[in-house]
Amino acid sequence: IMGVAFTWFMAAACAVPPLFGWSRYIPEGMQCSCGIDYYTRAEGFNNESFVIYMFTCHFCIPLMVVFFCYGRLVCAVKEAAAAQQESETTQRAEREVTRMVIIMVVSF
């Protein structure tokens, strides 16, 4: 439940600030949908600070969390493999987990 609540909190943290004047929503594409105005550089809209906020809080911090969590996973797998015999199946499983971690981080 905490994961769902955190997801809603982060979504609201992205969507609500333009409703209160920090940046704004503008029509996009065929004028049938709205999106955050990343393009206007006018003084009154504070778009640059909003873009910096979005980049930092909704990209950089989650990316650091992903790197940390998957790094700890790789360390735990390597420790478990070192505690066991260095058999071919253990080495193969360790390579597979390492490959999966790299794919997940790159995919993010």
XYZ file of C-alpha atoms in Angstrom:
108
model
C 0.000 0.000 0.000
C 2.899 2.344 0.726
C 4.181 1.856 -2.822
C 0.821 2.824 -4.305
C 0.553 5.834 -1.986
C 4.086 6.939 -2.888
C 3.287 6.601 -6.598
C 0.224 8.838 -6.200
C 2.257 11.329 -4.164
C 4.962 11.555 -6.850
C 2.335 11.916 -9.595
C 0.679 14.740 -7.675
C 4.078 16.358 -7.104
C 4.483 16.450 -10.905
C 0.964 17.530 -11.843
C -0.169 19.964 -9.144
C 2.480 22.756 -9.180
C 1.378 24.159 -12.576
C -2.168 24.422 -11.231
C -0.880 26.837 -8.583
C 1.243 28.986 -10.884
C 4.608 27.229 -10.937
C 4.898 26.796 -14.721
C 1.612 26.191 -16.569
C -0.279 23.810 -18.834
C -0.535 24.541 -22.568
C -2.295 22.740 -25.455
C -0.078 20.266 -27.292
C -0.036 18.671 -30.712
C -3.448 18.830 -32.358
C -4.699 21.055 -29.513
C -6.685 18.169 -28.002
C -4.465 17.521 -24.978
C -2.496 19.590 -22.492
C 1.014 19.293 -21.181
C 3.420 21.215 -19.020
C 4.931 24.263 -20.723
C 8.650 23.488 -20.936
C 9.273 25.957 -23.750
C 8.284 29.479 -22.631
C 11.075 31.517 -21.062
C 8.899 34.386 -19.809
C 9.614 35.738 -16.328
C 6.150 35.207 -14.850
C 5.949 31.445 -15.331
C 9.094 30.178 -13.502
C 9.515 27.446 -16.103
C 13.268 27.059 -15.673
C 13.018 26.396 -11.943
C 10.152 23.952 -12.559
C 12.184 22.042 -15.164
C 15.131 21.874 -12.745
C 12.767 20.617 -10.018
C 11.284 17.962 -12.333
C 14.715 16.815 -13.523
C 16.142 16.598 -10.014
C 13.236 15.179 -8.036
C 11.617 12.999 -10.677
C 14.648 11.753 -12.624
C 17.975 12.119 -10.791
C 16.831 10.997 -7.346
C 14.905 7.926 -8.638
C 17.900 7.046 -10.833
C 20.214 7.162 -7.795
C 17.773 4.948 -5.866
C 17.729 2.430 -8.741
C 21.546 2.374 -8.922
C 21.817 1.944 -5.141
C 19.235 -0.859 -4.919
C 20.568 -2.835 -7.865
C 24.148 -2.276 -6.716
C 23.241 -3.765 -3.338
C 21.556 -6.676 -5.147
C 24.710 -7.411 -7.148
C 26.830 -7.228 -3.967
C 24.483 -9.624 -2.168
C 24.586 -12.097 -5.062
C 28.388 -11.933 -5.192
C 28.631 -12.517 -1.421
C 26.264 -15.482 -1.631
C 28.227 -16.910 -4.553
C 31.517 -16.485 -2.672
C 30.085 -18.331 0.334
C 29.192 -21.301 -1.853
C 31.498 -23.396 -3.939
C 32.604 -21.818 -7.180
C 30.652 -24.223 -9.338
C 29.726 -23.573 -12.950
C 26.032 -23.167 -12.117
C 26.813 -20.587 -9.416
C 28.971 -18.575 -11.794
C 26.317 -18.799 -14.502
C 23.604 -17.617 -12.090
C 25.826 -14.734 -10.958
C 26.425 -13.661 -14.574
C 22.691 -13.864 -15.300
C 21.768 -11.689 -12.305
C 24.481 -9.163 -13.195
C 23.214 -9.035 -16.781
C 19.633 -8.539 -15.568
C 20.700 -5.684 -13.274
C 22.543 -3.927 -16.098
C 19.533 -4.283 -18.412
C 17.147 -2.924 -15.757
C 19.339 0.108 -14.996
C 19.897 0.906 -18.678
C 16.176 0.471 -19.381
C 15.316 3.004 -16.688
